[in-house]
CSV table of C-alpha atoms in Angstrom, one decimal:
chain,number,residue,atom,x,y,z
A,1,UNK,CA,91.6,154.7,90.7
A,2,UNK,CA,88.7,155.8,92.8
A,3,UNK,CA,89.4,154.3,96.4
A,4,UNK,CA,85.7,152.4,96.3
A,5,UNK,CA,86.7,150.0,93.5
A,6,UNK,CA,89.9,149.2,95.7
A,7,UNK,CA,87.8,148.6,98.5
A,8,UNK,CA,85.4,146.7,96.2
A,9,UNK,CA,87.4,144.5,94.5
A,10,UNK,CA,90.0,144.1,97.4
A,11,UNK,CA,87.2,142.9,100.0
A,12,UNK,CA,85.9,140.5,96.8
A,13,UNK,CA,89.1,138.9,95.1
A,14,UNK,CA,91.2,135.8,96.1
A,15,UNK,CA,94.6,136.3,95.7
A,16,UNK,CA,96.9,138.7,97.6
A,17,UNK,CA,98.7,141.1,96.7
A,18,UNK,CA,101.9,142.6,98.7
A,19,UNK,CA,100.7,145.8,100.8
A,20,UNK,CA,104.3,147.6,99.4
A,21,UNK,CA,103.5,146.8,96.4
A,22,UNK,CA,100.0,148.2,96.1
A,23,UNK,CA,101.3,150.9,98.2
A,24,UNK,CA,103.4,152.0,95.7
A,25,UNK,CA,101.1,151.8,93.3
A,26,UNK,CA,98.8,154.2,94.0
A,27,UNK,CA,101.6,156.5,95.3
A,28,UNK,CA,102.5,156.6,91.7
A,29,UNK,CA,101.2,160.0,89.5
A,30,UNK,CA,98.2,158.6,87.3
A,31,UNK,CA,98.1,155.2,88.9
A,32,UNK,CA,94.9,154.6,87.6
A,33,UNK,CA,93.8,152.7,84.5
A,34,UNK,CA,94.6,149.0,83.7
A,35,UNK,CA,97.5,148.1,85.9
A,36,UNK,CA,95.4,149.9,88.6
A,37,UNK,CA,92.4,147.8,88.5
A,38,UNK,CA,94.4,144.7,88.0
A,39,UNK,CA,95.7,145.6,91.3
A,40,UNK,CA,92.9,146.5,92.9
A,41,UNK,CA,90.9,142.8,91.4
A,42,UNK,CA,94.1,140.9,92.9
A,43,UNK,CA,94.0,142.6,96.5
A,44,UNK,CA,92.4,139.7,98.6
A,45,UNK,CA,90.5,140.5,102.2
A,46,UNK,CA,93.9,139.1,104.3
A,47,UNK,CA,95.2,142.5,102.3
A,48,UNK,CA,92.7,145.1,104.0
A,49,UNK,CA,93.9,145.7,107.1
A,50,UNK,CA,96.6,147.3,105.5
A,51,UNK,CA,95.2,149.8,103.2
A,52,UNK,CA,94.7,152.2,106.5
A,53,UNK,CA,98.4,152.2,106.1
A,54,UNK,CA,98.5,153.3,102.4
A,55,UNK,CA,98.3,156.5,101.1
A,56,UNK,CA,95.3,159.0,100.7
A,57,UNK,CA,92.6,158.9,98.9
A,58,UNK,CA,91.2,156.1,100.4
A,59,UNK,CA,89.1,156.8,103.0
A,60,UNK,CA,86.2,158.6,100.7
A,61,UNK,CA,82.9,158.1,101.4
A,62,UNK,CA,80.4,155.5,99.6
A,63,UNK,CA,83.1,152.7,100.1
A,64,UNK,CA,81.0,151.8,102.9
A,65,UNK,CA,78.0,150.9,101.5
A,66,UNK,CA,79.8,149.0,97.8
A,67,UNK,CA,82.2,146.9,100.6
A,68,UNK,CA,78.6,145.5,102.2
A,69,UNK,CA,76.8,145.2,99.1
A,70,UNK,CA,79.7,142.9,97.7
A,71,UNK,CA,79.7,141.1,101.2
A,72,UNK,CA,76.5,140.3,100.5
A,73,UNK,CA,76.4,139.4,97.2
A,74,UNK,CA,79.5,137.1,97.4
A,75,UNK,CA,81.0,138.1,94.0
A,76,UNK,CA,83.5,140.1,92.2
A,77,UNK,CA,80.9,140.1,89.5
A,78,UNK,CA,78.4,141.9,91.6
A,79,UNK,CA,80.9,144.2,93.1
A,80,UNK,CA,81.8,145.5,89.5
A,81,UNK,CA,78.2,146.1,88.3
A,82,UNK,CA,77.6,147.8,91.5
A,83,UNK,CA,80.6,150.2,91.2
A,84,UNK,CA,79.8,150.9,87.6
A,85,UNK,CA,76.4,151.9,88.2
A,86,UNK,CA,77.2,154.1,91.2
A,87,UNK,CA,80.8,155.7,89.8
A,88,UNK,CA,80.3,155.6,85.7
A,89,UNK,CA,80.0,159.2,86.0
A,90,UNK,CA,83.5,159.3,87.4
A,91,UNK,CA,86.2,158.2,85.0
A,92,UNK,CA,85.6,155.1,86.1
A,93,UNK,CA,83.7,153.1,83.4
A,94,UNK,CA,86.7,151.7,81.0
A,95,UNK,CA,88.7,151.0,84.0
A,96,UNK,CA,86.2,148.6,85.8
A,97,UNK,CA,85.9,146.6,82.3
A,98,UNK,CA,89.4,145.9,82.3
A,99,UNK,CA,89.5,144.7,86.3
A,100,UNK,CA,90.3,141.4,86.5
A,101,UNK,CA,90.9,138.6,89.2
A,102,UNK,CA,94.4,137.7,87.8
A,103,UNK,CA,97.8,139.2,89.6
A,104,UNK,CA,99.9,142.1,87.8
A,105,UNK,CA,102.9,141.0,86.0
A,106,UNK,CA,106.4,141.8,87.9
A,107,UNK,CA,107.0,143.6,84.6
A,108,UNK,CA,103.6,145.5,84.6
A,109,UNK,CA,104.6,146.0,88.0
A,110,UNK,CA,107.8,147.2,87.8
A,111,UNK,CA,106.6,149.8,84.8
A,112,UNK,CA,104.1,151.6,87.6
A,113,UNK,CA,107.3,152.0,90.2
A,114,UNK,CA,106.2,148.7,92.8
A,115,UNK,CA,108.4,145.6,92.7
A,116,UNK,CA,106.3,142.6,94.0
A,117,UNK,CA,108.1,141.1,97.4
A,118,UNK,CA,108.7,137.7,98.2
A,119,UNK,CA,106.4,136.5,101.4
A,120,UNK,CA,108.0,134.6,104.1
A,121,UNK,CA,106.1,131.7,105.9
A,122,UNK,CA,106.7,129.0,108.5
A,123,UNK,CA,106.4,125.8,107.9
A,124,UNK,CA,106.7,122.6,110.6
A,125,UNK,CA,108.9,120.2,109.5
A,126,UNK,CA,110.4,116.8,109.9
A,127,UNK,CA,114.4,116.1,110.4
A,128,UNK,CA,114.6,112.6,109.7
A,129,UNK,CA,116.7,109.6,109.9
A,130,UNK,CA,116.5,105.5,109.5
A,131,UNK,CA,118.4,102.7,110.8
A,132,UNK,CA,118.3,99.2,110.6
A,133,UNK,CA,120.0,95.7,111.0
A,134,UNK,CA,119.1,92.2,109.7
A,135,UNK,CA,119.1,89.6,112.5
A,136,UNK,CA,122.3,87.8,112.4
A,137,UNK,CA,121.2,84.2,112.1
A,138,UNK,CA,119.0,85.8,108.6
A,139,UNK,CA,121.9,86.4,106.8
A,140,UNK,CA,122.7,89.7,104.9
A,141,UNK,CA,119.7,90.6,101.9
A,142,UNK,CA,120.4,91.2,98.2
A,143,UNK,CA,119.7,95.1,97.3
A,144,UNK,CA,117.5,96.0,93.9
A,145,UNK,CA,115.6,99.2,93.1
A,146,UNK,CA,112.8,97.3,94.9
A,147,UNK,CA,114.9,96.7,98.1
A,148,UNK,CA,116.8,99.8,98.5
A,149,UNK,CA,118.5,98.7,102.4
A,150,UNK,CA,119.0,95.7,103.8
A,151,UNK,CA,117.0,95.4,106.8
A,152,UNK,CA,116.2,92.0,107.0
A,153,UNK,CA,112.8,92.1,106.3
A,154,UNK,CA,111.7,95.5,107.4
A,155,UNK,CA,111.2,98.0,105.1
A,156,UNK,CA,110.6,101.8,105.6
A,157,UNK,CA,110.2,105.1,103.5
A,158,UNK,CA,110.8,108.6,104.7
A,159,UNK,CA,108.8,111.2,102.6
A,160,UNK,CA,109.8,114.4,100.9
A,161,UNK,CA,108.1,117.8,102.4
A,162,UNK,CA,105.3,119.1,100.6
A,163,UNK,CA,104.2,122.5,100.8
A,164,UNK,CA,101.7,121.1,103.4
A,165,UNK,CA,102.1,117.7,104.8
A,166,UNK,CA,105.1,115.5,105.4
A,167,UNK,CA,105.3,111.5,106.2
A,168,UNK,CA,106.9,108.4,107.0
A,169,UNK,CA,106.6,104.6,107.6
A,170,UNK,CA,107.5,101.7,108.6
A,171,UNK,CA,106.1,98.2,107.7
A,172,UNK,CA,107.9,94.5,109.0
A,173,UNK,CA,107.2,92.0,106.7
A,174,UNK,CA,106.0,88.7,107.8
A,175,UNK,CA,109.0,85.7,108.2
A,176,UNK,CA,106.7,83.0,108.3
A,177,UNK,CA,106.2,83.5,104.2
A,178,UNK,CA,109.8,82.3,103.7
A,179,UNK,CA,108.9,78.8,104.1
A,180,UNK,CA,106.9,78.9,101.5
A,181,UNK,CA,109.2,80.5,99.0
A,182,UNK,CA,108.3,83.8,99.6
A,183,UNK,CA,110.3,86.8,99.8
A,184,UNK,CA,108.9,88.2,102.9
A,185,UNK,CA,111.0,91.6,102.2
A,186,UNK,CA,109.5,91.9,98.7
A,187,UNK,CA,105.6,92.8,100.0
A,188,UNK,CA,107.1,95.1,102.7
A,189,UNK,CA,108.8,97.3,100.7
A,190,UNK,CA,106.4,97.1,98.1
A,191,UNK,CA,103.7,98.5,100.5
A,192,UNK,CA,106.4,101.2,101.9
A,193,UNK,CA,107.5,102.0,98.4
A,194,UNK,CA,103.4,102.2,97.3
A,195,UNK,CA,102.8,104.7,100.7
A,196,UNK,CA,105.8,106.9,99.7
A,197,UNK,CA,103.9,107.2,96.3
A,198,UNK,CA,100.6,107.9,98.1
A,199,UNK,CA,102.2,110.4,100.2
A,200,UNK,CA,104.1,112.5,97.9
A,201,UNK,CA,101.8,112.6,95.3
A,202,UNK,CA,101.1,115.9,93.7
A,203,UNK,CA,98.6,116.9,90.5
A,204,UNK,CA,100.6,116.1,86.9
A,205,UNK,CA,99.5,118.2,83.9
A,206,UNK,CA,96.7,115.8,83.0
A,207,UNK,CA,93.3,117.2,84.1
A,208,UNK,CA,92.4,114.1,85.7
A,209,UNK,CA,94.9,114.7,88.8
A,210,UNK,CA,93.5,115.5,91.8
A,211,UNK,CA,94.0,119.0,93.1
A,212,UNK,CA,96.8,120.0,95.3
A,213,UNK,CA,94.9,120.1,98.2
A,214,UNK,CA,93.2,117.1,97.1
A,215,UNK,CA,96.5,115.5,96.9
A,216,UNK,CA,97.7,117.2,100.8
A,217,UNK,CA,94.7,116.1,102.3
A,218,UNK,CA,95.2,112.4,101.3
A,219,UNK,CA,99.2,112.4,103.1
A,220,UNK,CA,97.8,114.1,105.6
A,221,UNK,CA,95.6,111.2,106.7
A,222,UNK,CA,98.2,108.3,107.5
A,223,UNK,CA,95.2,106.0,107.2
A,224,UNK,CA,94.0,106.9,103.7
A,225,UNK,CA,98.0,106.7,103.2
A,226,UNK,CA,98.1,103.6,104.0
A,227,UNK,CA,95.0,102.5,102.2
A,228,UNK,CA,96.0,103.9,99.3
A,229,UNK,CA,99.2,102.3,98.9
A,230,UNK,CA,97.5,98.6,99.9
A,231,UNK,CA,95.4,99.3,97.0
A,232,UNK,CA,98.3,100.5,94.5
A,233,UNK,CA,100.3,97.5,95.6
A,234,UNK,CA,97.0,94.8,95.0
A,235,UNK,CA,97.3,96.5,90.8
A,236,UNK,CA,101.0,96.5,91.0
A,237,UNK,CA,102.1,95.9,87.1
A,238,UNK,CA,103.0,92.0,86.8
A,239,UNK,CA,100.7,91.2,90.2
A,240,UNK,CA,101.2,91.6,93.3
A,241,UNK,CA,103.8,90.2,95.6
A,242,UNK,CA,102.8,87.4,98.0
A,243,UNK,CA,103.1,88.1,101.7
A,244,UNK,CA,101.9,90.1,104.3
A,245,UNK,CA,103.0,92.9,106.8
A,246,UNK,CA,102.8,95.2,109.7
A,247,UNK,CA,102.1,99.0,109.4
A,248,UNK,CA,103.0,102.5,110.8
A,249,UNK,CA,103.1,105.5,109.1
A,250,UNK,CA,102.6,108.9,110.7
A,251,UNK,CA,101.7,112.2,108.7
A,252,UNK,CA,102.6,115.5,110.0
A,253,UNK,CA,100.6,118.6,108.9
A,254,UNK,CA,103.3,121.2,108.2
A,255,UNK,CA,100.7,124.7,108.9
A,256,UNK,CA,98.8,123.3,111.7
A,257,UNK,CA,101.6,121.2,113.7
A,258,UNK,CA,99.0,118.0,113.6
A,259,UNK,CA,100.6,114.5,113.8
A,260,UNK,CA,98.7,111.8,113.1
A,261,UNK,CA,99.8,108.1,113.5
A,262,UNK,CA,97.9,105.8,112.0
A,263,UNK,CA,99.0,101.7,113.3
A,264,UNK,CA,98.1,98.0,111.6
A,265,UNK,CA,99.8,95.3,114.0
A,266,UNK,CA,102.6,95.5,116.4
A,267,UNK,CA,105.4,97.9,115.1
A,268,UNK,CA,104.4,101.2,116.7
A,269,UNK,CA,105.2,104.9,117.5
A,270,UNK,CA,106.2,106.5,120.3
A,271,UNK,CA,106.5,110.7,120.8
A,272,UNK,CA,108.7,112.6,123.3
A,273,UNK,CA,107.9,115.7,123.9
A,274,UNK,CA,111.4,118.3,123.7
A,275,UNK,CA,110.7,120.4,126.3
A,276,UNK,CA,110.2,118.0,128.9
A,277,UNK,CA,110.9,114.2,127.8
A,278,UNK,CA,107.3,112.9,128.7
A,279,UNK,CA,105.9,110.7,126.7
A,280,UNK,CA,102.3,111.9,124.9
A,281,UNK,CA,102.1,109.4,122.3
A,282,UNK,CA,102.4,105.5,122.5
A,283,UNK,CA,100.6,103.4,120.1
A,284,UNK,CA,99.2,99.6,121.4
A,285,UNK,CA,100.2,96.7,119.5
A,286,UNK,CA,97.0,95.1,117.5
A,287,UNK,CA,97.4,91.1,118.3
A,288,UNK,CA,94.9,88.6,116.6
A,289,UNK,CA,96.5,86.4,119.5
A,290,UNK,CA,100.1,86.3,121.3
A,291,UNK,CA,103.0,87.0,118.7
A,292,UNK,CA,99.9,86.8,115.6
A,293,UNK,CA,99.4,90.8,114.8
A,294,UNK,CA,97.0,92.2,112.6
A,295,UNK,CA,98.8,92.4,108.7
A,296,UNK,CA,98.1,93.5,105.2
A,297,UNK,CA,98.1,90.0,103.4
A,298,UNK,CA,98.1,88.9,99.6
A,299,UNK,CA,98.0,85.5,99.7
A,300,UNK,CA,98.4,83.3,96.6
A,301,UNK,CA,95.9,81.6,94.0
A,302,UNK,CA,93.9,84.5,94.6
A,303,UNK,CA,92.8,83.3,98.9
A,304,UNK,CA,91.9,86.2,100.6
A,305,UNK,CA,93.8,86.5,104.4
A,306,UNK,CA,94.9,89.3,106.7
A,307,UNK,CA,93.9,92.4,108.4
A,308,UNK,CA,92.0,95.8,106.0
A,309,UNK,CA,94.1,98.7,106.0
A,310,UNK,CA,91.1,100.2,107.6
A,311,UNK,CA,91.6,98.4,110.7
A,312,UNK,CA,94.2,100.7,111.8
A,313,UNK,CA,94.5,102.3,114.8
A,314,UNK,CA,95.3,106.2,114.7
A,315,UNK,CA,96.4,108.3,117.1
A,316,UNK,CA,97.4,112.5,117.0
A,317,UNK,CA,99.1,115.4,118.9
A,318,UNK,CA,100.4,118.5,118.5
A,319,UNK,CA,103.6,119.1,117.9
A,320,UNK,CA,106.2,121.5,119.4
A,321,UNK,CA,109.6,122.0,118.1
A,322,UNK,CA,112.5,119.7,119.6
A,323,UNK,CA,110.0,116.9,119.9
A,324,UNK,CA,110.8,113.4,118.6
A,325,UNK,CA,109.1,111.0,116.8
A,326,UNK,CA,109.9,107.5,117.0
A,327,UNK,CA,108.9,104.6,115.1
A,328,UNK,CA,109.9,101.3,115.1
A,329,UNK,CA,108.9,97.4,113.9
A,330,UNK,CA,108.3,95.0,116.6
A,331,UNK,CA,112.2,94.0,116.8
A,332,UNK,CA,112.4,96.9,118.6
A,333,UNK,CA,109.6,97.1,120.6
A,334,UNK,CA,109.8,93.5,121.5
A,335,UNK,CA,113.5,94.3,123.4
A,336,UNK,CA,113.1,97.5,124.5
A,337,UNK,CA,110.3,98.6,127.1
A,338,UNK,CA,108.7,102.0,126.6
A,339,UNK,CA,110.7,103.0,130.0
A,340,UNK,CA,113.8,102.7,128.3
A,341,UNK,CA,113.2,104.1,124.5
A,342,UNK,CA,111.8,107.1,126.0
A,343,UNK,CA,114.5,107.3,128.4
A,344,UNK,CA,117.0,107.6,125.7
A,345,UNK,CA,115.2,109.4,123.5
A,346,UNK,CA,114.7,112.2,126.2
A,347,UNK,CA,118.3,112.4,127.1
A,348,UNK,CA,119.2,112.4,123.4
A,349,UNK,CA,116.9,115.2,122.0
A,350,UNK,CA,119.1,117.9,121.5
A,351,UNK,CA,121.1,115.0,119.4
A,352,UNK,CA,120.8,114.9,115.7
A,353,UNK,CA,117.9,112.0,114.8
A,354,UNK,CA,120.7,109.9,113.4
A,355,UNK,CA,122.4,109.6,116.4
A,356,UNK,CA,119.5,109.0,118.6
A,357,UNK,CA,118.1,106.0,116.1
A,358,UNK,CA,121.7,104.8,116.1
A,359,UNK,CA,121.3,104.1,119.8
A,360,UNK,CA,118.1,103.1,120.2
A,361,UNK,CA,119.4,100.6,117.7
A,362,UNK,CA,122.1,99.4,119.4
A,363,UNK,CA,120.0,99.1,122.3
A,364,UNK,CA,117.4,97.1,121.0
A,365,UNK,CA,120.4,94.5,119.9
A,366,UNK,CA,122.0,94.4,122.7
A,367,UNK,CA,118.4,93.4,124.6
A,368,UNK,CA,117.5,91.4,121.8
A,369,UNK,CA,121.1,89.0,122.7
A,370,UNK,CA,120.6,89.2,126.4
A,371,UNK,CA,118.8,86.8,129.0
A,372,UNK,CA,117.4,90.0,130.9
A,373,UNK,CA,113.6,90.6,131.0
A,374,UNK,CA,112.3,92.1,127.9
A,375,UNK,CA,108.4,93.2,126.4
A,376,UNK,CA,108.7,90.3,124.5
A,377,UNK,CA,109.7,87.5,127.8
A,378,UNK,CA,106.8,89.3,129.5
A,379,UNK,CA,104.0,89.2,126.7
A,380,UNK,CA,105.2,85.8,126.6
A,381,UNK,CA,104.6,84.4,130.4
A,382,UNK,CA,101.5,86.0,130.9
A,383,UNK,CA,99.9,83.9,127.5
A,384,UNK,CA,101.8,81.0,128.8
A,385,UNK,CA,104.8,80.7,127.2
A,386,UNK,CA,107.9,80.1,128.1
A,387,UNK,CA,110.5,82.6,126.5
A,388,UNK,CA,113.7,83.9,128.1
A,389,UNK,CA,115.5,87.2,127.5
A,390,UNK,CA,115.3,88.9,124.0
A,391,UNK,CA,114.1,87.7,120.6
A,392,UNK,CA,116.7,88.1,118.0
A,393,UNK,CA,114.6,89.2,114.8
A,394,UNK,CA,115.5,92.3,112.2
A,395,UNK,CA,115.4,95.7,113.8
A,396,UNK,CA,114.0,99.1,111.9
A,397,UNK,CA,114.3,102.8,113.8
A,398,UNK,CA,113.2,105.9,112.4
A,399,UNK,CA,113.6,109.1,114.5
A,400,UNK,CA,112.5,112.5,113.2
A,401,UNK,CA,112.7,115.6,114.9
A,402,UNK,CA,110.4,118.5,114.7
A,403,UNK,CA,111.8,122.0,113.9
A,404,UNK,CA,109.6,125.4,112.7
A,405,UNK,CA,111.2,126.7,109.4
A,406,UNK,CA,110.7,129.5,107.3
A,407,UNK,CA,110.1,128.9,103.7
């Protein structure tokens, strides 16, 4: 085809094309016609730094002044017109009426001589891993599709990796409910179970999904994450369940390497960095007053109660790979001191994320047992309290490790 509608169309259309495979194209005898200007419609701008690479002719003169007009007019549409009133005379006519914005066919493809290739990308990513234990005096909790581990009354959910975003949370569900009759493990993993749903939402054939990125940019924000899955579990089908609950969940943008936290209450995150072990992320506890943190609440007969989602706090960082995320409900972070979970976790981050939530586990019980100073004894004397050693109460760790992967 004549070089300006390649440099037309490329400089106007959306969707790339391999450079091989347009190469080879237009090295082809005759590569001219349809499958030519579908081609040449389907070469985006990313695409044009290449074509000083491809073959001759392409370099003619006039392409110049059809590349700015299109610039300017913003439009394949105008491009076309443009090219047909300045090239008609050229063989050119029936060819521009059949461009199109839409990608050859590998088989279309494969007829001309150019197999399509595969593009590569990288991808940040999360390597992921839970553990939890019910405190002892609690007793052991029955499983159901709604509790799917027994962690007392924690609950978590780590998310599957979309194309663009990947999250996880982790919510502790509030004990004083179970005086009342109230399943305090039932509205935490509701919520958690409600977030996942939020952050691994993608469009379903019905037109009224959102969009892809419509979807990404929701799991992306932990906050609107979290929103959204208060609000899902408020319509739950057969009502909502009574209680109330802490919050973390943390959303990791997988092409720019953005974490974002976002916190309701006092479970909380913590990120190490891998190349050095510092500590560049610690989220503060959110306390209406000593051991009362903010919550998400449904309370019955309709009373309202608790904390909005909105409320949350959120923190971000960039990532690099080897660092490690750690999130964890308040039996953790009453028993163990920032000190000493980052301490850990910076001697354990070449470990797999199991084994470093496996010991910051047993760590956390171990304090929790003891009659040695903890966050908890501390928080306690300085409100007035008297409280010695750790505070036995369920325990939830989630550690994920970043890594850069090619997809």
């Amino acid at each position: 085809p004549p070089p300006s509608l390649v440099l037309v169309l490329g400089a106007c259309a959306v969707e790339p094309l391999p450079p091989r495979a347009m190469a080879a194209l237009l090295r082809r005898p005759g590569a001219r016609g349809a499958a030519a200007a579908a081609l040449a419609a389907s070469a985006a701008v990313g695409t044009m730094a290449a074509l000083g690479r491809l073959p001759e002719p392409l370099g003619s003169s006039g392409a110049g002044s059809a590349v700015a007009e299109c610039e300017e007019s913003g439009g394949v549409a105008a491009a076309v017109q443009s090219f047909r009133s300045a090239f008609l005379g050229r063989g050119g006519g029936s060819t521009v009426q059949q461009a199109s914005a839409s990608r050859p066919s590998e088989k279309e493809l494969a007829a001309h001589g150019a197999v399509a290739t595969t593009e590569t990308r990288e991808r940040w990513t999360l390597r992921s891993s839970a553990r939890c234990a019910h405190a002892e005096f609690k007793g052991p909790h029955e499983l159901s599709s709604r509790v799917r581990q027994d962690c007392g009354e924690d609950a978590f959910f780590l998310g599957k990796h979309l194309d663009g975003v990947v999250s996880l949370g982790i919510a502790d569900g509030v004990g004083g409910w179970s005086s009342q009759g109230i399943d305090p493990a039932l509205f935490a993993w509701e919520l958690m179970n409600r977030c996942q749903d939020v952050a691994e939402e993608t469009p379903s054939s019905s037109s009224s999904s959102p969009a892809p990125l419509a979807c990404e940019e929701v799991a992306a924000d932990p906050k609107r994450v979290l929103i959204g899955g208060f609000e899902r579990l408020q319509r739950a089908a057969g009502g909502a369940p009574m209680g109330s609950s802490t919050a973390c969940v943390a959303s990791l943008d997988r092409r720019s390497g953005e974490l974002r936290v976002a916190n309701l209450g006092d479970s909380g995150a913590l990120l190490v960095k891998g190349s050095s072990g510092a500590c560049v992320m610690e989220s503060v506890a959110q306390q209406h007053r000593f051991n009362c943190p903010y919550q998400l609440m449904v309370a019955p007969h309709g009373f309202g109660g608790g904390d909005a989602p909105t409320a949350a706090d959120v923190y971000s960082a960039r990532v690099e790979v080897g660092d490690v995320l750690v999130l964890a409900t308040d039996g953790f972070l009453d028993n163990v001191s920032t000190e000493q979970a980052v301490a850990l976790a910076a001697e354990m981050r070449a470990a797999e994320p199991g084994a470093i939530a496996e010991r910051l586990l047993q760590l956390a019980q171990l304090h929790s047992k003891g009659w040695e100073e903890t966050p908890f004894s501390i928080s306690a004397k300085k409100h007035g309290h008297r409280h010695f050693g750790g505070k036995p109460d369920d325990i939830t760790v989630l550690v994920a490790k970043v890594e850069r992967v090619v997809e």
